[in-house]
């Protein structure tokens, strides 16, 4: 059927196309790394060789930005959001799956509908609520509305279907209370589910932009994402400094990706199981 | 279930069931259900800041006569009508090429193409803004190859700014969609392809007549989530193009317009809430579309 020539041609075409796409996907990362070593003018002029401005850029970044504080703000928000979301959502996912009742099943269906609510329609009421509660410009206000997440509840419920009920029955025979079964048996058994959910929530919280942009108004509370955005939107942005910032902001999520690649992809796919 | 509904043990189960789900339900009720109902109420009010008065349908009438709203709506529609099909097709082609076990280095290619998903929307927007600067790397490369004679004003020309936003979103999300297709392809029986190949069905026909029909549910799912994401587009346009909405509002989206109405101009919460309900209605329509398409499939 296929003679050698067309087979070779299609192989070249395939590798050429896939290779080009892979290159285009990775190039901005390379450009970001190279950019950190060049002066702003060289970056804007499209220089793609490593330069000698790395030290200048790094020190400029650390003088313009209170980096430890900014990273602490981002980390605090991401960690608080992750811990609370995982706790609340896994309890709910377990509850909806283990204790079935007609009422709760109906409520669950309604809960899934809230996944469709666009954030744009929430931000004005949420902003007024936070204002009334005196929480504007606090990290608490950033985290609080993100904890109740129908999507993560859904994710935990789907995964709970695979939780062996014999374990629960055995624990009951041993006289464990419901909360003990959850804490001592369910949580350790579902480690990989927690890992995947951790990645989704941590990434979302670390990268969150619109809501923190609205709520966090002073420099002392701003996150790294907000800082990069304001550095880059200056009238004459110093791109060398911006590159250092984007590298530092991307490192945590990049690290999570490379160390937990399997769970990462699993988490992303969670919704179609 | 039958046991649970009767007397003592049923009560016990019920209390526990409610206790486990209560925190999540409470938070979602307070921070999602209550605000969405509140903004519905607000959309029938008008006034400055918190001084709102009932205004009936005045805000909806105002929508029709607001050229900036029409522009934001048109832009938003343009983004998903143009961008979503391009991205889905590209992701499908890449997935079917990378699904071939004989392809050397496919693990590397997969990781590379998935890598953009790791970046934050702000970080990649900022990177793209630098790469597409007037004398930037993209223009100078295109000029060097001879594709263009003079630099393209990506950031300042209304048309090219839109193209840039579409290119950027495609870069960020193609790998994400590809992962869904690769996972779904694991469930396709390999022998179907073998039989087709032995019968002399060419590669392109195998793609259009086997892969696409079998992946229809996933394609539908990713199309809907991509469209919903595009309708809510904010971070990219806010950080990528000049003037928080692009040259003469060429890249303005609905979400960005709501932000401008609320936090940049003299705040009019009522009108902004009305614009936000346009997004709610668009998303709801899409969700219904998916629901009916899924039911059609199950028949």
Coordinates of C-alpha atoms in Angstrom, one line a residue:
Chain A
X1 CA 0.0 0.0 0.0
X2 CA 2.2 2.8 1.3
X3 CA 5.5 2.8 -0.6
X4 CA 8.6 3.9 1.2
X5 CA 8.7 7.3 -0.2
X6 CA 5.2 8.5 0.9
X7 CA 5.8 6.9 4.3
X8 CA 9.1 8.8 4.7
X9 CA 7.4 12.0 3.5
X10 CA 4.5 11.6 6.0
X11 CA 7.0 10.9 8.8
X12 CA 8.9 14.1 8.0
X13 CA 5.7 16.0 7.9
X14 CA 4.5 14.6 11.2
X15 CA 7.8 15.2 13.0
X16 CA 8.1 18.6 11.4
X17 CA 4.6 19.7 12.5
X18 CA 4.8 18.2 16.0
X19 CA 8.3 19.5 16.5
X20 CA 7.3 23.0 15.4
X21 CA 4.3 23.0 17.8
X22 CA 6.5 21.8 20.7
X23 CA 9.0 24.5 19.9
X24 CA 6.4 27.2 19.8
X25 CA 5.0 25.9 23.1
X26 CA 8.4 26.0 24.8
X27 CA 9.8 29.1 23.2
X28 CA 8.2 31.7 25.4
X29 CA 9.8 29.9 28.4
X30 CA 13.2 30.1 26.8
X31 CA 12.6 33.7 25.9
X32 CA 11.6 34.4 29.5
X33 CA 14.9 32.8 30.8
X34 CA 17.0 34.7 28.2
X35 CA 15.1 37.9 28.9
X36 CA 16.2 37.9 32.5
X37 CA 19.8 38.1 31.4
X38 CA 19.2 41.0 29.0
X39 CA 18.6 44.7 29.4
X40 CA 15.0 46.0 28.7
X41 CA 16.1 47.6 25.4
X42 CA 17.6 44.4 24.1
X43 CA 14.5 42.4 25.1
X44 CA 12.2 44.7 23.2
X45 CA 14.6 44.6 20.2
X46 CA 14.1 40.9 20.1
X47 CA 17.6 39.7 21.2
X48 CA 17.6 36.0 21.7
X49 CA 21.1 35.4 23.0
X50 CA 22.0 35.4 26.7
X51 CA 23.2 38.8 27.9
X52 CA 25.1 40.0 30.9
X53 CA 22.3 42.0 32.7
X54 CA 21.1 39.2 35.0
X55 CA 22.6 40.6 38.1
X56 CA 21.4 44.1 37.3
X57 CA 17.8 42.8 36.7
X58 CA 17.7 40.7 39.8
X59 CA 19.0 43.5 42.0
X60 CA 16.6 46.0 40.3
X61 CA 13.7 43.5 41.0
X62 CA 14.6 43.2 44.6
X63 CA 14.9 47.0 45.1
X64 CA 11.6 47.8 43.3
X65 CA 9.7 44.9 44.9
X66 CA 9.5 43.9 48.5
X67 CA 10.0 40.3 47.2
X68 CA 9.8 38.4 50.5
X69 CA 6.6 40.1 51.5
X70 CA 5.0 39.7 48.1
X71 CA 5.9 35.9 48.0
X72 CA 4.7 35.5 51.5
X73 CA 1.4 37.1 50.5
X74 CA 1.0 34.8 47.5
X75 CA 2.0 31.7 49.5
X76 CA -0.3 32.5 52.4
X77 CA -3.3 32.9 50.1
X78 CA -2.5 29.8 48.1
X79 CA -1.9 27.6 51.2
X80 CA -4.9 28.9 53.2
X81 CA -7.2 28.4 50.1
X82 CA -5.8 24.9 49.5
X83 CA -6.1 23.7 53.1
X84 CA -9.7 25.0 53.6
X85 CA -11.0 24.0 50.2
X86 CA -9.6 20.5 50.5
X87 CA -11.0 20.0 54.0
X88 CA -14.5 21.4 53.2
X89 CA -14.8 19.8 49.8
X90 CA -13.6 16.3 50.8
X91 CA -16.0 16.3 53.8
X92 CA -18.9 17.2 51.4
X93 CA -17.8 14.8 48.7
X94 CA -17.7 12.0 51.3
X95 CA -21.0 13.0 52.8
X96 CA -22.9 13.2 49.5
X97 CA -21.6 9.8 48.4
X98 CA -21.7 7.8 51.7
X99 CA -24.9 9.1 53.2
X100 CA -27.3 9.0 50.2
X101 CA -30.7 10.6 50.7
X102 CA -33.3 12.0 48.3
X103 CA -33.0 15.5 49.7
X104 CA -29.2 15.6 49.5
X105 CA -29.2 14.2 46.0
X106 CA -31.5 17.0 44.9
X107 CA -29.3 19.6 46.7
X108 CA -26.3 18.0 45.0
X109 CA -27.8 18.5 41.5
X110 CA -28.5 22.1 42.4
X111 CA -25.0 22.5 43.7
X112 CA -23.5 21.4 40.3
X113 CA -25.4 24.2 38.7
X114 CA -23.4 26.7 40.6
X115 CA -20.3 25.6 38.6
X116 CA -21.9 27.5 35.7
X117 CA -22.0 30.9 37.6
X118 CA -19.5 33.3 36.0
X119 CA -17.3 35.2 38.4
X120 CA -18.1 38.5 36.7
X121 CA -21.7 38.3 38.0
X122 CA -20.4 37.7 41.6
X123 CA -17.7 40.3 41.9
X124 CA -19.9 43.4 42.6
X125 CA -22.0 41.8 45.4
X126 CA -18.9 40.1 46.8
X127 CA -17.0 43.4 46.8
X128 CA -19.9 45.1 48.6
X129 CA -20.2 42.3 51.1
X130 CA -16.5 42.4 51.9
X131 CA -16.7 46.2 52.2
X132 CA -19.5 45.9 54.7
X133 CA -17.6 43.3 56.7
X134 CA -14.5 45.6 56.7
X135 CA -12.4 43.0 55.0
X136 CA -11.3 45.0 51.9
X137 CA -7.5 44.8 51.6
X138 CA -7.2 41.6 53.6
X139 CA -6.1 38.2 52.5
X140 CA -9.0 36.7 54.3
X141 CA -11.3 38.4 51.8
X142 CA -9.4 36.9 48.9
X143 CA -9.5 33.3 50.3
X144 CA -13.0 33.2 51.8
X145 CA -15.2 33.2 48.7
X146 CA -13.0 30.6 47.0
X147 CA -13.3 27.9 49.6
X148 CA -16.8 26.6 48.7
X149 CA -16.2 25.1 45.3
X150 CA -18.8 22.9 43.6
X151 CA -16.2 21.6 41.2
X152 CA -13.9 20.3 43.9
X153 CA -16.8 18.8 45.8
X154 CA -17.8 17.1 42.6
X155 CA -14.3 15.8 42.1
X156 CA -14.1 14.3 45.6
X157 CA -17.6 12.7 45.2
X158 CA -16.6 11.1 41.9
X159 CA -13.4 9.7 43.5
X160 CA -15.2 8.5 46.6
X161 CA -17.2 6.1 44.4
X162 CA -13.9 4.1 44.3
X163 CA -13.5 4.1 48.1
X164 CA -14.0 0.4 49.3
X165 CA -17.0 0.3 51.5
X166 CA -15.7 -2.9 53.2
X167 CA -13.1 -0.6 54.9
X168 CA -15.9 1.5 56.3
X169 CA -17.9 -1.5 57.5
X170 CA -14.9 -3.1 59.2
X171 CA -14.2 0.2 61.0
X172 CA -17.7 0.4 62.1
X173 CA -17.5 -3.1 63.6
X174 CA -14.4 -1.9 65.4
X175 CA -16.5 0.9 66.9
X176 CA -15.1 3.9 65.1
X177 CA -17.3 7.0 64.9
X178 CA -18.1 8.5 61.6
X179 CA -15.6 11.4 61.9
X180 CA -12.9 8.9 63.0
X181 CA -13.6 6.8 59.9
X182 CA -13.3 9.9 57.7
X183 CA -10.1 11.1 59.4
X184 CA -8.2 7.9 60.0
X185 CA -9.3 5.7 57.1
X186 CA -10.8 7.8 54.3
X187 CA -8.1 10.6 54.3
X188 CA -5.1 8.2 54.1
X189 CA -6.7 5.9 51.5
X190 CA -7.6 8.8 49.2
X191 CA -4.1 10.4 49.2
X192 CA -3.9 10.5 45.4
X193 CA -7.2 12.3 45.2
X194 CA -6.1 14.8 47.7
X195 CA -2.9 15.3 45.7
X196 CA -4.7 16.0 42.4
X197 CA -7.2 18.3 44.1
X198 CA -4.3 20.1 45.9
X199 CA -2.7 20.8 42.5
X200 CA -5.9 22.3 41.0
X201 CA -6.7 24.5 44.0
X202 CA -3.1 25.6 44.6
X203 CA -2.6 26.6 41.0
X204 CA -5.9 28.4 40.8
X205 CA -5.2 30.3 44.0
X206 CA -1.6 31.1 43.2
X207 CA -2.5 32.4 39.7
X208 CA -5.8 34.1 40.7
X209 CA -5.9 37.6 39.4
X210 CA -9.2 39.4 39.0
X211 CA -10.6 39.0 42.6
X212 CA -7.3 39.9 44.3
X213 CA -7.0 42.9 41.9
X214 CA -10.3 44.1 43.2
X215 CA -9.8 43.4 46.9
X216 CA -6.1 44.0 47.5
X217 CA -5.4 47.7 47.2
X218 CA -2.3 48.5 49.2
X219 CA 1.3 47.4 48.3
X220 CA 1.7 45.6 51.6
X221 CA -1.0 43.0 50.7
X222 CA -0.4 42.5 47.0
X223 CA 0.5 39.1 45.5
X224 CA 3.2 38.3 42.9
X225 CA 0.7 38.0 40.1
X226 CA -0.6 41.6 40.9
X227 CA 3.0 42.9 41.1
X228 CA 4.0 41.4 37.7
X229 CA 1.0 42.9 36.1
X230 CA 1.7 46.4 37.5
X231 CA 5.4 46.2 36.6
X232 CA 4.5 45.3 33.0
X233 CA 1.8 48.0 32.7
X234 CA 4.1 50.8 33.6
X235 CA 4.4 53.5 30.8
X236 CA 8.0 52.3 30.1
X237 CA 8.2 48.8 31.6
X238 CA 11.6 47.5 32.5
X239 CA 11.3 44.2 30.8
X240 CA 14.4 42.7 32.4
X241 CA 12.8 43.2 35.8
X242 CA 9.5 41.9 34.5
X243 CA 11.2 38.7 33.3
X244 CA 12.8 38.1 36.7
X245 CA 9.3 38.5 38.2
X246 CA 7.6 36.1 35.8
X247 CA 10.3 33.5 36.4
X248 CA 9.9 33.6 40.1
X249 CA 6.1 33.6 39.8
X250 CA 6.1 30.6 37.5
X251 CA 8.7 28.5 39.4
X252 CA 6.3 27.1 42.1
X253 CA 3.7 25.9 39.6
X254 CA 6.4 24.6 37.3
X255 CA 8.0 22.7 40.2
X256 CA 4.6 21.2 41.2
X257 CA 4.1 20.2 37.6
X258 CA 7.5 18.4 37.2
X259 CA 7.4 16.6 40.6
X260 CA 3.8 15.5 40.4
X261 CA 3.2 15.3 36.6
X262 CA 0.9 12.2 36.9
X263 CA -1.4 13.7 39.5
X264 CA -1.3 17.1 37.7
X265 CA -2.7 15.6 34.5
X266 CA -5.2 13.5 36.6
X267 CA -6.4 16.6 38.3
X268 CA -6.9 18.4 35.0
X269 CA -8.9 15.4 33.7
X270 CA -10.8 15.0 36.9
X271 CA -14.0 16.5 35.5
X272 CA -14.5 13.9 32.7
X273 CA -14.2 10.7 34.7
Chain B
X1 CA -31.7 3.7 51.5
X2 CA -34.9 1.9 52.6
X3 CA -33.2 1.2 55.9
X4 CA -32.1 4.8 56.3
X5 CA -35.5 6.2 55.9
X6 CA -36.9 4.1 58.8
X7 CA -36.7 5.4 62.4
X8 CA -33.6 5.4 64.5
X9 CA -30.7 4.4 62.2
X10 CA -32.2 6.6 59.5
X11 CA -32.0 9.6 61.8
X12 CA -28.4 8.8 62.7
X13 CA -27.4 8.6 59.1
X14 CA -29.3 11.8 58.3
X15 CA -27.6 13.9 61.0
X16 CA -24.2 12.7 59.9
X17 CA -24.9 13.2 56.2
X18 CA -25.9 16.8 56.9
X19 CA -23.0 17.5 59.1
X20 CA -20.5 16.4 56.4
X21 CA -22.0 18.5 53.7
X22 CA -22.9 21.5 55.8
X23 CA -19.7 23.6 55.6
X24 CA -19.5 23.4 51.8
X25 CA -23.2 24.1 51.4
X26 CA -23.1 27.1 53.7
X27 CA -20.1 28.6 52.0
X28 CA -21.5 28.1 48.5
X29 CA -24.9 29.5 49.6
X30 CA -23.3 32.6 51.1
X31 CA -20.6 33.3 48.4
X32 CA -22.3 32.1 45.3
X33 CA -26.1 31.7 45.5
X34 CA -26.7 34.9 47.6
X35 CA -24.5 37.2 45.5
X36 CA -25.9 35.9 42.2
X37 CA -29.5 36.6 43.3
X38 CA -28.4 39.9 44.7
X39 CA -26.8 41.0 41.4
X40 CA -30.0 39.9 39.6
X41 CA -31.9 42.3 41.9
X42 CA -29.2 45.0 41.3
X43 CA -29.6 44.7 37.6
X44 CA -33.0 46.3 37.9
X45 CA -31.6 49.2 39.9
X46 CA -29.7 52.3 38.9
X47 CA -27.7 55.1 40.5
X48 CA -24.2 56.1 41.6
X49 CA -22.2 54.0 44.0
X50 CA -24.5 52.5 46.7
X51 CA -27.3 55.0 46.1
X52 CA -29.4 52.6 44.1
X53 CA -33.0 53.1 43.1
X54 CA -35.4 50.7 41.4
X55 CA -35.3 51.4 37.7
X56 CA -37.3 48.6 36.1
X57 CA -36.0 47.7 32.6
X58 CA -34.0 50.9 32.2
X59 CA -30.7 49.1 32.3
X60 CA -31.7 46.6 29.7
X61 CA -32.9 49.5 27.4
X62 CA -29.5 51.2 28.1
X63 CA -27.7 48.0 26.9
X64 CA -29.1 48.3 23.4
X65 CA -28.0 52.0 23.1
X66 CA -24.6 51.5 24.5
X67 CA -22.0 51.3 21.7
X68 CA -19.3 50.2 24.2
X69 CA -21.4 47.3 25.4
X70 CA -22.2 46.2 21.8
X71 CA -18.5 46.4 21.1
X72 CA -17.6 44.3 24.1
X73 CA -20.3 41.7 23.2
X74 CA -19.1 41.6 19.6
X75 CA -15.5 41.2 20.6
X76 CA -16.3 38.4 23.1
X77 CA -18.4 36.6 20.4
X78 CA -15.6 37.0 17.9
X79 CA -13.0 35.5 20.3
X80 CA -14.9 32.3 20.8
X81 CA -16.3 31.9 17.3
X82 CA -12.8 32.2 15.8
X83 CA -10.6 30.9 18.5
X84 CA -12.4 27.9 19.9
X85 CA -12.7 26.0 16.6
X86 CA -9.0 26.7 15.7
X87 CA -7.8 25.5 19.1
X88 CA -10.0 22.4 19.2
X89 CA -9.0 21.3 15.7
X90 CA -5.3 21.9 16.5
X91 CA -5.6 20.0 19.7
X92 CA -7.3 17.1 18.0
X93 CA -4.7 16.8 15.3
X94 CA -1.9 17.0 17.8
X95 CA -3.6 14.4 20.0
X96 CA -4.0 11.9 17.2
X97 CA -0.4 12.4 16.0
X98 CA 0.9 12.0 19.6
X99 CA -1.3 9.0 20.2
X100 CA 0.8 6.9 17.8
X101 CA 2.9 4.6 19.9
X102 CA 5.6 4.4 17.1
X103 CA 6.3 8.1 17.3
X104 CA 9.7 8.6 18.8
X105 CA 9.9 11.1 21.7
X106 CA 6.1 11.4 22.1
X107 CA 6.4 11.8 25.8
X108 CA 8.7 14.8 25.3
X109 CA 6.4 16.3 22.7
X110 CA 3.3 15.9 25.0
X111 CA 5.1 17.5 27.9
X112 CA 6.3 20.4 25.8
X113 CA 2.9 21.1 24.3
X114 CA 1.2 20.8 27.7
X115 CA 3.8 23.1 29.4
X116 CA 1.9 26.4 28.7
X117 CA -0.9 25.3 31.0
X118 CA 1.5 25.7 33.9
X119 CA 1.9 29.5 33.5
X120 CA -0.5 32.0 35.1
X121 CA -2.7 33.9 32.7
X122 CA -1.0 37.2 33.8
X123 CA 2.6 35.8 33.4
X124 CA 2.0 34.6 29.8
X125 CA 0.2 37.7 28.9
X126 CA 3.1 39.8 30.0
X127 CA 5.5 37.5 28.1
X128 CA 3.5 37.8 24.9
X129 CA 3.3 41.6 25.3
X130 CA 7.1 41.7 25.2
X131 CA 7.5 39.2 22.4
X132 CA 5.0 41.0 20.2
X133 CA 6.4 44.5 20.8
X134 CA 6.9 46.6 17.6
X135 CA 10.6 45.7 17.3
X136 CA 10.2 42.5 19.3
X137 CA 11.3 39.0 18.6
X138 CA 8.2 38.0 16.6
X139 CA 8.3 40.9 14.2
X140 CA 12.0 40.7 13.7
X141 CA 11.8 36.9 13.0
X142 CA 8.9 37.4 10.6
X143 CA 10.9 40.1 8.8
X144 CA 14.0 38.0 8.7
X145 CA 12.2 35.1 7.1
X146 CA 10.6 37.6 4.7
X147 CA 7.0 36.9 5.6
X148 CA 6.3 40.6 6.3
X149 CA 8.0 43.7 4.9
X150 CA 7.3 46.0 7.8
X151 CA 6.6 45.3 11.5
X152 CA 3.1 44.5 12.5
X153 CA 1.7 46.8 15.2
X154 CA 0.3 43.9 17.3
X155 CA -0.4 45.9 20.4
X156 CA -1.7 49.1 18.9
X157 CA -3.7 48.2 15.8
X158 CA -7.4 47.2 16.5
X159 CA -7.3 44.2 14.1
X160 CA -3.9 42.9 15.1
X161 CA -4.5 43.3 18.8
X162 CA -7.5 40.9 18.4
X163 CA -5.3 38.5 16.4
X164 CA -2.7 38.7 19.2
X165 CA -5.3 37.8 21.9
X166 CA -6.5 34.8 19.8
X167 CA -2.9 33.6 19.3
X168 CA -2.1 34.0 23.0
X169 CA -5.2 32.1 24.2
X170 CA -4.5 29.3 21.6
X171 CA -0.9 29.0 22.9
X172 CA -2.1 28.7 26.5
X173 CA -5.0 26.2 26.1
X174 CA -4.3 23.9 23.1
X175 CA -2.2 21.5 25.3
X176 CA -4.9 21.5 27.9
X177 CA -7.5 20.3 25.4
X178 CA -5.1 17.9 23.9
X179 CA -4.7 16.1 27.2
X180 CA -8.5 15.4 27.3
X181 CA -8.4 13.9 23.8
X182 CA -5.3 11.8 24.5
X183 CA -7.1 10.4 27.6
X184 CA -10.2 9.6 25.6
X185 CA -8.2 8.0 22.8
X186 CA -7.0 5.4 25.3
X187 CA -10.5 4.0 25.3
X188 CA -10.7 3.6 21.6
X189 CA -10.1 0.0 20.5
X190 CA -6.8 0.0 18.5
X191 CA -8.1 -2.8 16.2
X192 CA -10.6 -0.4 14.6
X193 CA -7.7 1.6 13.2
X194 CA -5.9 -1.6 12.2
X195 CA -8.9 -2.8 10.2
X196 CA -9.3 0.6 8.5
X197 CA -5.6 0.7 7.6
X198 CA -5.7 -2.8 6.1
X199 CA -8.8 -1.8 4.1
X200 CA -6.7 1.1 2.7
X201 CA -8.4 3.9 4.5
X202 CA -6.0 6.9 4.4
X203 CA -4.8 8.6 7.5
X204 CA -6.9 11.8 7.1
X205 CA -10.1 9.7 6.5
X206 CA -9.3 7.6 9.6
X207 CA -9.1 10.9 11.5
X208 CA -12.4 12.3 10.3
X209 CA -14.4 9.1 10.2
X210 CA -13.1 7.2 13.2
X211 CA -11.4 9.5 15.7
X212 CA -13.7 12.5 15.5
X213 CA -17.0 10.6 15.8
X214 CA -15.7 8.4 18.6
X215 CA -14.4 11.5 20.5
X216 CA -17.6 13.5 20.0
X217 CA -18.6 13.5 23.7
X218 CA -15.2 14.8 24.8
X219 CA -15.1 17.3 21.9
X220 CA -18.4 18.6 23.0
X221 CA -17.3 18.9 26.6
X222 CA -14.1 20.7 25.8
X223 CA -15.9 23.0 23.4
X224 CA -18.3 24.0 26.1
X225 CA -15.7 24.6 28.8
X226 CA -13.5 26.5 26.3
X227 CA -16.4 28.7 25.2
X228 CA -17.4 29.4 28.8
X229 CA -13.8 30.3 29.5
X230 CA -13.6 32.6 26.5
X231 CA -16.9 34.4 27.4
X232 CA -15.4 35.3 30.8
X233 CA -12.0 36.4 29.3
X234 CA -10.4 39.1 31.4
X235 CA -6.8 38.6 32.6
X236 CA -5.3 38.4 29.0
X237 CA -7.0 41.4 27.6
X238 CA -6.3 43.4 30.7
X239 CA -2.6 42.7 30.6
X240 CA -1.8 42.1 26.9
X241 CA -3.2 45.1 25.0
X242 CA -2.7 48.8 25.7
X243 CA -5.2 51.0 27.5
X244 CA -7.1 48.3 29.4
X245 CA -9.3 47.3 26.5
X246 CA -7.0 47.7 23.6
X247 CA -6.7 50.4 20.9
X248 CA -10.2 52.0 20.7
X249 CA -11.7 49.2 22.8
X250 CA -10.8 46.7 20.1
X251 CA -10.1 43.9 22.6
X252 CA -12.6 44.9 25.3
X253 CA -14.5 41.9 26.6
X254 CA -17.7 41.8 28.7
X255 CA -15.8 41.0 31.9
X256 CA -13.4 43.8 31.4
X257 CA -16.3 46.2 30.7
X258 CA -17.9 45.2 33.9
X259 CA -14.7 45.8 35.7
X260 CA -14.3 49.2 34.1
X261 CA -17.9 50.2 34.9
X262 CA -17.5 49.2 38.5
X263 CA -13.9 50.0 39.5
X264 CA -12.5 52.5 36.9
X265 CA -15.4 54.8 36.0
X266 CA -17.9 56.4 38.3
X267 CA -19.3 53.2 39.7
X268 CA -22.7 52.2 38.5
X269 CA -23.3 48.8 40.2
X270 CA -26.8 48.4 38.7
X271 CA -25.8 48.8 35.1
X272 CA -22.7 46.7 35.6
X273 CA -24.8 43.9 37.2
X274 CA -27.0 44.0 34.1
X275 CA -24.0 43.5 31.8
X276 CA -22.9 40.7 34.1
X277 CA -26.2 39.0 33.6
X278 CA -25.6 39.0 29.8
X279 CA -22.7 36.6 30.6
X280 CA -24.9 34.5 32.9
X281 CA -27.4 34.1 30.2
X282 CA -24.8 33.3 27.6
X283 CA -23.2 30.6 29.8
X284 CA -26.7 29.2 30.7
X285 CA -27.6 28.9 27.0
X286 CA -24.4 27.0 26.4
X287 CA -24.9 24.7 29.3
X288 CA -28.4 23.9 28.0
X289 CA -27.0 23.3 24.6
X290 CA -24.6 20.8 26.0
X291 CA -27.3 19.1 28.1
X292 CA -29.5 18.6 25.1
X293 CA -26.6 17.4 22.9
X294 CA -25.7 14.9 25.6
X295 CA -29.2 13.6 25.8
X296 CA -29.4 13.3 22.1
X297 CA -26.3 11.1 22.3
X298 CA -27.7 8.8 25.0
X299 CA -30.8 8.0 22.9

